[in-house]
Amino acid sequence: MGNCQAAEAATVVIQHPGGRVERQYWPMCAAEVMRSNPGHYVALVTLCFSEDENKQDSSGVRLTRLRILKPKDTLLLGQVYRLISSQEVTRALRERKYEKMRRSHADMINQQQQQQQQHLQQQVAEQERERQKSSHSGAKERHWRPTLQSISEVVKADQFT
């Protein structure tokens, strides 16, 4: 008995933007597909499962990741590929660049705030050390000692007689 689905697994599946599915029964170069579909890139479709750590019985969230292929890459049998328009690619690259800039800007602001906080903590610690230093070392010197000049009393002998 033969396996009728074995031939289906040995195909290159190319999904077009309009929903049409193209099957090729031999490996081919990505440049050939891009030539026959101008204005489109070929992307490898990869399924990822994100597991939620809080829920142990859940099967996770299914994510589809796309990796854009270079024209010299070969489309392999058994893989699924998707055609993506060049506008979608430029939009995605722009969004990625914007996200990267936003994240780096947020990191820079966070780093500056941490530096300011450390600087303030150092100043407070130094002021505390100065206060303790002056109170300990100056404690002996701060006692009030009168510096009165002595008054001499002259006693006349004839006053007591």
CSV table of N, CA and C in Angstrom, one decimal:
chain,number,residue,atom,x,y,z
A,1,MET,N,0.8,-1.2,0.0
A,1,MET,CA,0.0,0.0,0.0
A,1,MET,C,0.9,1.2,0.0
A,2,GLY,N,0.4,2.2,-0.7
A,2,GLY,CA,1.2,3.5,-0.8
A,2,GLY,C,0.6,4.5,0.1
A,3,ASN,N,1.4,5.5,0.4
A,3,ASN,CA,1.0,6.6,1.2
A,3,ASN,C,0.7,7.8,0.3
A,4,CYS,N,-0.5,8.1,0.2
A,4,CYS,CA,-0.9,9.2,-0.7
A,4,CYS,C,-0.5,10.5,-0.3
A,5,GLN,N,-0.2,10.7,1.0
A,5,GLN,CA,0.2,12.0,1.5
A,5,GLN,C,1.7,12.2,1.4
A,6,ALA,N,2.4,11.2,1.0
A,6,ALA,CA,3.9,11.4,1.0
A,6,ALA,C,4.3,12.4,-0.1
A,7,ALA,N,3.6,12.4,-1.2
A,7,ALA,CA,3.9,13.4,-2.3
A,7,ALA,C,3.6,14.8,-1.8
A,8,GLU,N,2.6,15.0,-1.0
A,8,GLU,CA,2.2,16.4,-0.5
A,8,GLU,C,3.3,16.9,0.4
A,9,ALA,N,3.9,16.0,1.2
A,9,ALA,CA,5.0,16.5,2.1
A,9,ALA,C,6.3,16.8,1.4
A,10,ALA,N,6.4,16.2,0.2
A,10,ALA,CA,7.6,16.5,-0.6
A,10,ALA,C,7.4,17.6,-1.6
A,11,THR,N,6.8,18.7,-1.2
A,11,THR,CA,6.6,19.8,-2.0
A,11,THR,C,7.1,21.1,-1.4
A,12,VAL,N,7.3,22.1,-2.2
A,12,VAL,CA,7.6,23.4,-1.8
A,12,VAL,C,6.3,24.2,-1.9
A,13,VAL,N,5.7,24.7,-0.8
A,13,VAL,CA,4.5,25.4,-0.7
A,13,VAL,C,4.7,26.9,-0.7
A,14,ILE,N,4.2,27.6,-1.7
A,14,ILE,CA,4.4,29.0,-1.7
A,14,ILE,C,3.0,29.7,-1.6
A,15,GLN,N,2.8,30.5,-0.6
A,15,GLN,CA,1.5,31.1,-0.4
A,15,GLN,C,1.6,32.5,-1.0
A,16,HIS,N,0.7,32.8,-1.9
A,16,HIS,CA,0.6,34.2,-2.5
A,16,HIS,C,-0.2,35.1,-1.6
A,17,PRO,N,0.0,36.4,-1.8
A,17,PRO,CA,-0.8,37.4,-1.0
A,17,PRO,C,-2.3,37.3,-1.2
A,18,GLY,N,-2.8,36.9,-2.3
A,18,GLY,CA,-4.2,36.8,-2.6
A,18,GLY,C,-4.8,35.6,-2.0
A,19,GLY,N,-4.0,34.7,-1.4
A,19,GLY,CA,-4.6,33.4,-0.9
A,19,GLY,C,-4.3,32.2,-1.7
A,20,ARG,N,-3.8,32.4,-2.9
A,20,ARG,CA,-3.5,31.3,-3.8
A,20,ARG,C,-2.3,30.6,-3.3
A,21,VAL,N,-2.3,29.2,-3.4
A,21,VAL,CA,-1.2,28.4,-2.9
A,21,VAL,C,-0.6,27.7,-4.2
A,22,GLU,N,0.7,27.9,-4.3
A,22,GLU,CA,1.4,27.3,-5.4
A,22,GLU,C,2.3,26.1,-4.8
A,23,ARG,N,2.3,25.0,-5.5
A,23,ARG,CA,3.2,23.9,-5.1
A,23,ARG,C,4.2,23.6,-6.1
A,24,GLN,N,5.4,23.4,-5.7
A,24,GLN,CA,6.5,23.0,-6.6
A,24,GLN,C,7.0,21.7,-6.1
A,25,TYR,N,7.4,20.8,-7.0
A,25,TYR,CA,7.8,19.4,-6.6
A,25,TYR,C,9.3,19.2,-6.7
A,26,TRP,N,10.0,20.3,-6.7
A,26,TRP,CA,11.5,20.3,-6.7
A,26,TRP,C,12.0,21.5,-6.0
A,27,PRO,N,13.2,21.4,-5.5
A,27,PRO,CA,13.8,22.6,-4.8
A,27,PRO,C,14.1,23.7,-5.9
A,28,MET,N,14.0,24.9,-5.5
A,28,MET,CA,14.2,26.0,-6.5
A,28,MET,C,14.8,27.2,-5.7
A,29,CYS,N,15.4,28.1,-6.5
A,29,CYS,CA,16.1,29.2,-6.0
A,29,CYS,C,15.0,30.3,-5.7
A,30,ALA,N,15.2,31.1,-4.6
A,30,ALA,CA,14.3,32.1,-4.3
A,30,ALA,C,14.3,33.2,-5.3
A,31,ALA,N,15.4,33.4,-6.0
A,31,ALA,CA,15.4,34.4,-7.1
A,31,ALA,C,14.5,34.1,-8.2
A,32,GLU,N,14.3,32.8,-8.5
A,32,GLU,CA,13.3,32.4,-9.6
A,32,GLU,C,11.9,32.8,-9.2
A,33,VAL,N,11.5,32.6,-7.9
A,33,VAL,CA,10.2,33.0,-7.5
A,33,VAL,C,10.0,34.5,-7.5
A,34,MET,N,11.1,35.2,-7.1
A,34,MET,CA,11.0,36.7,-7.0
A,34,MET,C,10.9,37.2,-8.5
A,35,ARG,N,11.6,36.6,-9.4
A,35,ARG,CA,11.5,37.0,-10.8
A,35,ARG,C,10.1,36.8,-11.4
A,36,SER,N,9.5,35.7,-11.0
A,36,SER,CA,8.1,35.5,-11.6
A,36,SER,C,7.1,36.3,-10.8
A,37,ASN,N,7.4,36.9,-9.7
A,37,ASN,CA,6.5,37.7,-8.9
A,37,ASN,C,7.2,39.0,-8.5
A,38,PRO,N,7.3,40.0,-9.5
A,38,PRO,CA,8.0,41.2,-9.2
A,38,PRO,C,7.3,42.0,-8.1
A,39,GLY,N,8.2,42.7,-7.3
A,39,GLY,CA,7.7,43.5,-6.2
A,39,GLY,C,7.4,42.7,-4.9
A,40,HIS,N,7.8,41.4,-4.9
A,40,HIS,CA,7.6,40.5,-3.8
A,40,HIS,C,8.9,39.9,-3.3
A,41,TYR,N,8.9,39.6,-2.0
A,41,TYR,CA,10.0,38.9,-1.4
A,41,TYR,C,9.5,37.5,-1.0
A,42,VAL,N,10.4,36.5,-0.8
A,42,VAL,CA,10.0,35.2,-0.4
A,42,VAL,C,10.5,35.1,1.1
A,43,ALA,N,9.5,34.7,1.9
A,43,ALA,CA,9.8,34.5,3.4
A,43,ALA,C,9.5,33.1,3.8
A,44,LEU,N,10.4,32.5,4.6
A,44,LEU,CA,10.1,31.2,5.2
A,44,LEU,C,9.2,31.4,6.4
A,45,VAL,N,8.1,30.6,6.4
A,45,VAL,CA,7.2,30.6,7.5
A,45,VAL,C,7.6,29.6,8.6
A,46,THR,N,7.7,30.1,9.8
A,46,THR,CA,8.1,29.2,10.9
A,46,THR,C,7.0,29.4,12.0
A,47,LEU,N,6.5,28.3,12.5
A,47,LEU,CA,5.6,28.3,13.6
A,47,LEU,C,6.3,28.2,14.9
A,48,CYS,N,6.0,29.0,15.8
A,48,CYS,CA,6.5,29.0,17.2
A,48,CYS,C,5.4,28.9,18.2
A,49,PHE,N,5.6,28.2,19.3
A,49,PHE,CA,4.6,28.1,20.3
A,49,PHE,C,5.1,28.8,21.5
A,50,SER,N,4.4,29.8,22.0
A,50,SER,CA,4.8,30.5,23.2
A,50,SER,C,4.1,29.9,24.3
A,51,GLU,N,4.8,29.4,25.3
A,51,GLU,CA,4.1,28.8,26.5
A,51,GLU,C,3.9,29.8,27.6
A,52,ASP,N,2.7,29.9,28.1
A,52,ASP,CA,2.4,30.8,29.2
A,52,ASP,C,2.9,30.2,30.5
A,53,GLU,N,3.8,30.8,31.2
A,53,GLU,CA,4.3,30.3,32.4
A,53,GLU,C,3.3,30.2,33.5
A,54,ASN,N,2.3,31.0,33.5
A,54,ASN,CA,1.3,31.0,34.6
A,54,ASN,C,0.4,29.9,34.5
A,55,LYS,N,0.0,29.5,33.2
A,55,LYS,CA,-0.9,28.4,33.0
A,55,LYS,C,-0.1,27.2,32.6
A,56,GLN,N,-0.2,26.1,33.4
A,56,GLN,CA,0.6,24.9,33.1
A,56,GLN,C,-0.2,24.0,32.1
A,57,ASP,N,-1.5,24.1,32.1
A,57,ASP,CA,-2.3,23.1,31.3
A,57,ASP,C,-2.6,23.7,29.9
A,58,SER,N,-2.2,25.0,29.7
A,58,SER,CA,-2.5,25.6,28.4
A,58,SER,C,-1.5,25.1,27.3
A,59,SER,N,-1.9,25.0,26.1
A,59,SER,CA,-1.0,24.6,25.0
A,59,SER,C,-0.2,25.7,24.5
A,60,GLY,N,-0.4,26.9,24.9
A,60,GLY,CA,0.4,28.0,24.5
A,60,GLY,C,-0.2,28.8,23.3
A,61,VAL,N,0.4,29.9,23.0
A,61,VAL,CA,0.0,30.7,21.9
A,61,VAL,C,0.8,30.4,20.6
A,62,ARG,N,0.1,30.3,19.5
A,62,ARG,CA,0.8,29.9,18.2
A,62,ARG,C,1.2,31.2,17.6
A,63,LEU,N,2.5,31.4,17.3
A,63,LEU,CA,3.0,32.5,16.6
A,63,LEU,C,3.6,32.1,15.3
A,64,THR,N,3.4,33.0,14.3
A,64,THR,CA,4.0,32.7,13.0
A,64,THR,C,5.1,33.7,12.8
A,65,ARG,N,6.3,33.2,12.5
A,65,ARG,CA,7.4,34.0,12.3
A,65,ARG,C,7.8,33.9,10.8
A,66,LEU,N,8.2,35.0,10.2
A,66,LEU,CA,8.6,35.1,8.8
A,66,LEU,C,10.1,35.5,8.8
A,67,ARG,N,10.9,34.8,8.0
A,67,ARG,CA,12.3,35.1,7.8
A,67,ARG,C,12.4,35.3,6.3
A,68,ILE,N,12.8,36.6,5.9
A,68,ILE,CA,12.9,36.9,4.5
A,68,ILE,C,14.2,36.2,4.0
A,69,LEU,N,14.1,35.6,2.8
A,69,LEU,CA,15.2,34.9,2.2
A,69,LEU,C,16.0,35.8,1.3
A,70,LYS,N,17.2,35.5,1.1
A,70,LYS,CA,18.1,36.2,0.1
A,70,LYS,C,17.8,35.5,-1.2
A,71,PRO,N,18.0,36.3,-2.3
A,71,PRO,CA,17.7,35.7,-3.6
A,71,PRO,C,18.5,34.4,-3.9
A,72,LYS,N,19.7,34.2,-3.3
A,72,LYS,CA,20.5,33.1,-3.6
A,72,LYS,C,20.1,31.8,-2.8
A,73,ASP,N,19.2,32.0,-1.8
A,73,ASP,CA,18.7,30.9,-0.9
A,73,ASP,C,17.9,29.9,-1.8
A,74,THR,N,17.9,28.7,-1.3
A,74,THR,CA,17.1,27.6,-2.0
A,74,THR,C,15.9,27.3,-1.2
A,75,LEU,N,14.8,27.2,-1.9
A,75,LEU,CA,13.5,26.8,-1.3
A,75,LEU,C,13.5,25.3,-1.2
A,76,LEU,N,13.4,24.7,0.0
A,76,LEU,CA,13.5,23.3,0.3
A,76,LEU,C,12.2,22.6,0.3
A,77,LEU,N,12.2,21.3,-0.1
A,77,LEU,CA,11.0,20.5,-0.1
A,77,LEU,C,10.5,20.3,1.4
A,78,GLY,N,9.2,20.4,1.5
A,78,GLY,CA,8.6,20.2,2.9
A,78,GLY,C,8.5,21.5,3.7
A,79,GLN,N,8.9,22.6,3.1
A,79,GLN,CA,8.8,23.9,3.8
A,79,GLN,C,7.7,24.7,3.2
A,80,VAL,N,7.2,25.6,4.0
A,80,VAL,CA,6.2,26.6,3.6
A,80,VAL,C,6.8,27.9,3.5
A,81,TYR,N,6.5,28.6,2.3
A,81,TYR,CA,7.0,29.9,2.1
A,81,TYR,C,5.9,30.9,1.8
A,82,ARG,N,6.1,32.1,2.0
A,82,ARG,CA,5.0,33.1,1.7
A,82,ARG,C,5.6,34.3,1.0
A,83,LEU,N,4.9,34.8,0.0
A,83,LEU,CA,5.3,36.0,-0.8
A,83,LEU,C,4.8,37.2,0.0
A,84,ILE,N,5.8,38.1,0.2
A,84,ILE,CA,5.4,39.4,0.9
A,84,ILE,C,5.8,40.5,0.0
A,85,SER,N,4.9,41.5,-0.1
A,85,SER,CA,5.1,42.6,-1.0
A,85,SER,C,6.2,43.5,-0.4
A,86,SER,N,6.9,44.2,-1.3
A,86,SER,CA,8.0,45.1,-0.8
A,86,SER,C,7.5,46.2,0.1
A,87,GLN,N,6.3,46.7,-0.1
A,87,GLN,CA,5.8,47.7,0.8
A,87,GLN,C,5.6,47.2,2.2
A,88,GLU,N,5.2,45.9,2.4
A,88,GLU,CA,5.1,45.3,3.7
A,88,GLU,C,6.5,45.2,4.3
A,89,VAL,N,7.5,44.8,3.5
A,89,VAL,CA,8.8,44.6,4.1
A,89,VAL,C,9.4,46.0,4.5
A,90,THR,N,9.2,47.0,3.7
A,90,THR,CA,9.7,48.3,4.1
A,90,THR,C,9.0,48.8,5.4
A,91,ARG,N,7.7,48.6,5.4
A,91,ARG,CA,6.9,49.0,6.6
A,91,ARG,C,7.4,48.3,7.9
A,92,ALA,N,7.6,47.0,7.7
A,92,ALA,CA,8.1,46.2,8.9
A,92,ALA,C,9.5,46.7,9.3
A,93,LEU,N,10.4,46.9,8.3
A,93,LEU,CA,11.7,47.4,8.7
A,93,LEU,C,11.7,48.8,9.4
A,94,ARG,N,10.8,49.6,8.9
A,94,ARG,CA,10.7,51.0,9.5
A,94,ARG,C,10.1,50.9,10.9
A,95,GLU,N,9.1,50.0,11.1
A,95,GLU,CA,8.6,49.8,12.5
A,95,GLU,C,9.7,49.2,13.4
A,96,ARG,N,10.4,48.3,12.9
A,96,ARG,CA,11.5,47.7,13.7
A,96,ARG,C,12.5,48.7,14.1
A,97,LYS,N,12.9,49.6,13.1
A,97,LYS,CA,13.9,50.6,13.4
A,97,LYS,C,13.3,51.6,14.4
A,98,TYR,N,12.1,52.0,14.3
A,98,TYR,CA,11.4,52.9,15.2
A,98,TYR,C,11.4,52.3,16.6
A,99,GLU,N,11.0,51.0,16.7
A,99,GLU,CA,11.0,50.3,18.0
A,99,GLU,C,12.3,50.3,18.6
A,100,LYS,N,13.4,50.0,17.8
A,100,LYS,CA,14.7,49.9,18.3
A,100,LYS,C,15.2,51.3,18.9
A,101,MET,N,14.8,52.4,18.1
A,101,MET,CA,15.2,53.7,18.6
A,101,MET,C,14.5,54.1,19.8
A,102,ARG,N,13.2,53.7,19.9
A,102,ARG,CA,12.4,54.0,21.1
A,102,ARG,C,12.9,53.3,22.3
A,103,ARG,N,13.3,52.0,22.1
A,103,ARG,CA,13.8,51.2,23.2
A,103,ARG,C,15.2,51.8,23.7
A,104,SER,N,16.0,52.2,22.7
A,104,SER,CA,17.3,52.7,23.1
A,104,SER,C,17.2,54.0,23.8
A,105,HIS,N,16.2,54.9,23.3
A,105,HIS,CA,16.0,56.1,24.0
A,105,HIS,C,15.5,55.9,25.4
A,106,ALA,N,14.6,55.0,25.6
A,106,ALA,CA,14.1,54.7,27.0
A,106,ALA,C,15.2,54.1,27.8
A,107,ASP,N,16.1,53.3,27.3
A,107,ASP,CA,17.2,52.8,28.1
A,107,ASP,C,18.1,53.9,28.5
A,108,MET,N,18.4,54.9,27.5
A,108,MET,CA,19.2,56.0,27.8
A,108,MET,C,18.7,56.9,29.0
A,109,ILE,N,17.3,57.1,28.9
A,109,ILE,CA,16.7,57.9,29.9
A,109,ILE,C,16.8,57.2,31.3
A,110,ASN,N,16.5,55.9,31.3
A,110,ASN,CA,16.6,55.1,32.5
A,110,ASN,C,18.0,55.1,33.1
A,111,GLN,N,19.0,55.1,32.2
A,111,GLN,CA,20.4,55.1,32.7
A,111,GLN,C,20.7,56.4,33.3
A,112,GLN,N,20.3,57.5,32.7
A,112,GLN,CA,20.5,58.9,33.2
A,112,GLN,C,19.9,59.0,34.6
A,113,GLN,N,18.7,58.5,34.7
A,113,GLN,CA,18.0,58.6,36.0
A,113,GLN,C,18.7,57.8,37.1
A,114,GLN,N,19.2,56.7,36.7
A,114,GLN,CA,20.0,55.9,37.7
A,114,GLN,C,21.3,56.6,38.1
A,115,GLN,N,22.0,57.3,37.1
A,115,GLN,CA,23.2,58.0,37.4
A,115,GLN,C,22.9,59.2,38.3
A,116,GLN,N,21.8,59.9,38.1
A,116,GLN,CA,21.4,61.0,38.9
A,116,GLN,C,21.1,60.5,40.3
A,117,GLN,N,20.4,59.4,40.4
A,117,GLN,CA,20.0,58.9,41.7
A,117,GLN,C,21.3,58.5,42.5
A,118,GLN,N,22.3,57.9,41.8
A,118,GLN,CA,23.5,57.5,42.5
A,118,GLN,C,24.3,58.7,42.9
A,119,HIS,N,24.3,59.8,42.1
A,119,HIS,CA,25.0,61.0,42.4
A,119,HIS,C,24.3,61.6,43.7
A,120,LEU,N,23.0,61.7,43.7
A,120,LEU,CA,22.3,62.2,44.9
A,120,LEU,C,22.6,61.4,46.1
A,121,GLN,N,22.6,60.1,46.0
A,121,GLN,CA,23.0,59.2,47.1
A,121,GLN,C,24.4,59.5,47.6
A,122,GLN,N,25.3,59.7,46.7
A,122,GLN,CA,26.7,59.9,47.1
A,122,GLN,C,26.8,61.3,47.8
A,123,GLN,N,26.1,62.3,47.3
A,123,GLN,CA,26.1,63.6,48.0
A,123,GLN,C,25.5,63.5,49.4
A,124,VAL,N,24.4,62.8,49.5
A,124,VAL,CA,23.8,62.6,50.9
A,124,VAL,C,24.7,61.9,51.8
A,125,ALA,N,25.4,60.9,51.3
A,125,ALA,CA,26.3,60.1,52.1
A,125,ALA,C,27.5,61.0,52.5
A,126,GLU,N,28.0,61.8,51.6
A,126,GLU,CA,29.1,62.7,51.9
A,126,GLU,C,28.7,63.7,53.0
A,127,GLN,N,27.5,64.3,52.8
A,127,GLN,CA,27.1,65.3,53.8
A,127,GLN,C,26.9,64.6,55.2
A,128,GLU,N,26.4,63.4,55.2
A,128,GLU,CA,26.3,62.7,56.5
A,128,GLU,C,27.6,62.5,57.1
A,129,ARG,N,28.6,62.1,56.3
A,129,ARG,CA,30.0,61.9,56.8
A,129,ARG,C,30.6,63.2,57.4
A,130,GLU,N,30.4,64.3,56.6
A,130,GLU,CA,30.9,65.6,57.1
A,130,GLU,C,30.2,66.0,58.4
A,131,ARG,N,28.9,65.7,58.5
A,131,ARG,CA,28.2,66.1,59.7
A,131,ARG,C,28.7,65.3,60.9
A,132,GLN,N,28.9,64.0,60.7
A,132,GLN,CA,29.4,63.2,61.8
A,132,GLN,C,30.8,63.5,62.1
A,133,LYS,N,31.6,63.8,61.1
A,133,LYS,CA,33.0,64.2,61.3
A,133,LYS,C,33.1,65.5,62.2
A,134,SER,N,32.3,66.5,61.8
A,134,SER,CA,32.4,67.7,62.5
A,134,SER,C,31.8,67.6,63.9
A,135,SER,N,30.8,66.8,64.1
A,135,SER,CA,30.2,66.6,65.4
A,135,SER,C,31.1,65.8,66.4
A,136,HIS,N,31.9,64.9,65.9
A,136,HIS,CA,32.8,64.1,66.7
A,136,HIS,C,34.0,64.8,67.0
A,137,SER,N,34.7,65.4,66.0
A,137,SER,CA,35.9,66.0,66.2
A,137,SER,C,35.8,67.4,66.9
A,138,GLY,N,34.7,68.0,66.7
A,138,GLY,CA,34.5,69.4,67.2
A,138,GLY,C,33.8,69.3,68.6
A,139,ALA,N,33.5,68.1,69.1
A,139,ALA,CA,32.8,68.0,70.4
A,139,ALA,C,33.7,68.5,71.5
A,140,LYS,N,35.0,68.2,71.5
A,140,LYS,CA,35.9,68.6,72.5
A,140,LYS,C,36.2,70.0,72.5
A,141,GLU,N,36.3,70.6,71.3
A,141,GLU,CA,36.6,72.0,71.1
A,141,GLU,C,35.4,72.9,71.4
A,142,ARG,N,34.3,72.4,71.4
A,142,ARG,CA,33.1,73.2,71.5
A,142,ARG,C,32.7,73.5,72.9
A,143,HIS,N,33.3,72.9,73.9
A,143,HIS,CA,33.0,73.2,75.3
A,143,HIS,C,33.4,74.7,75.5
A,144,TRP,N,32.5,75.4,76.2
A,144,TRP,CA,32.7,76.8,76.5
A,144,TRP,C,33.6,76.9,77.7
A,145,ARG,N,34.7,77.6,77.5
A,145,ARG,CA,35.6,77.9,78.6
A,145,ARG,C,35.8,79.4,78.7
A,146,PRO,N,35.4,79.9,79.7
A,146,PRO,CA,35.5,81.4,79.9
A,146,PRO,C,37.0,81.8,79.9
A,147,THR,N,37.2,82.8,79.3
A,147,THR,CA,38.6,83.4,79.3
A,147,THR,C,38.5,84.8,80.0
A,148,LEU,N,38.2,84.7,81.2
A,148,LEU,CA,38.1,86.0,82.0
A,148,LEU,C,39.5,86.3,82.5
A,149,GLN,N,39.7,87.6,82.6
A,149,GLN,CA,40.9,88.0,83.2
A,149,GLN,C,40.7,88.1,84.7
A,150,SER,N,41.7,87.7,85.4
A,150,SER,CA,41.6,87.7,86.8
A,150,SER,C,41.6,89.1,87.4
A,151,ILE,N,40.8,89.3,88.4
A,151,ILE,CA,40.7,90.6,89.0
A,151,ILE,C,41.4,90.6,90.3
A,152,SER,N,42.3,91.4,90.4
A,152,SER,CA,43.1,91.5,91.7
A,152,SER,C,42.4,92.3,92.7
A,153,GLU,N,42.3,91.9,93.9
A,153,GLU,CA,41.7,92.6,94.9
A,153,GLU,C,42.8,93.1,95.9
A,154,VAL,N,42.8,94.4,96.0
A,154,VAL,CA,43.8,95.0,96.8
A,154,VAL,C,43.2,95.2,98.2
A,155,VAL,N,43.8,94.6,99.1
A,155,VAL,CA,43.3,94.7,100.5
A,155,VAL,C,44.2,95.7,101.2
A,156,LYS,N,43.6,96.7,101.8
A,156,LYS,CA,44.4,97.6,102.6
A,156,LYS,C,44.3,97.2,104.0
A,157,ALA,N,45.4,97.2,104.6
A,157,ALA,CA,45.5,96.8,106.0
A,157,ALA,C,44.8,97.7,107.0
A,158,ASP,N,44.7,99.0,106.7
A,158,ASP,CA,44.1,99.9,107.6
A,158,ASP,C,42.5,99.8,107.6
A,159,GLN,N,42.0,99.1,106.6
A,159,GLN,CA,40.5,99.1,106.6
A,159,GLN,C,40.0,98.1,107.6
A,160,PHE,N,40.8,97.1,108.0
A,160,PHE,CA,40.3,96.1,108.9
A,160,PHE,C,40.6,96.4,110.4
A,161,THR,N,41.2,97.4,110.6
A,161,THR,CA,41.6,97.7,112.0
A,161,THR,C,40.6,98.5,112.7
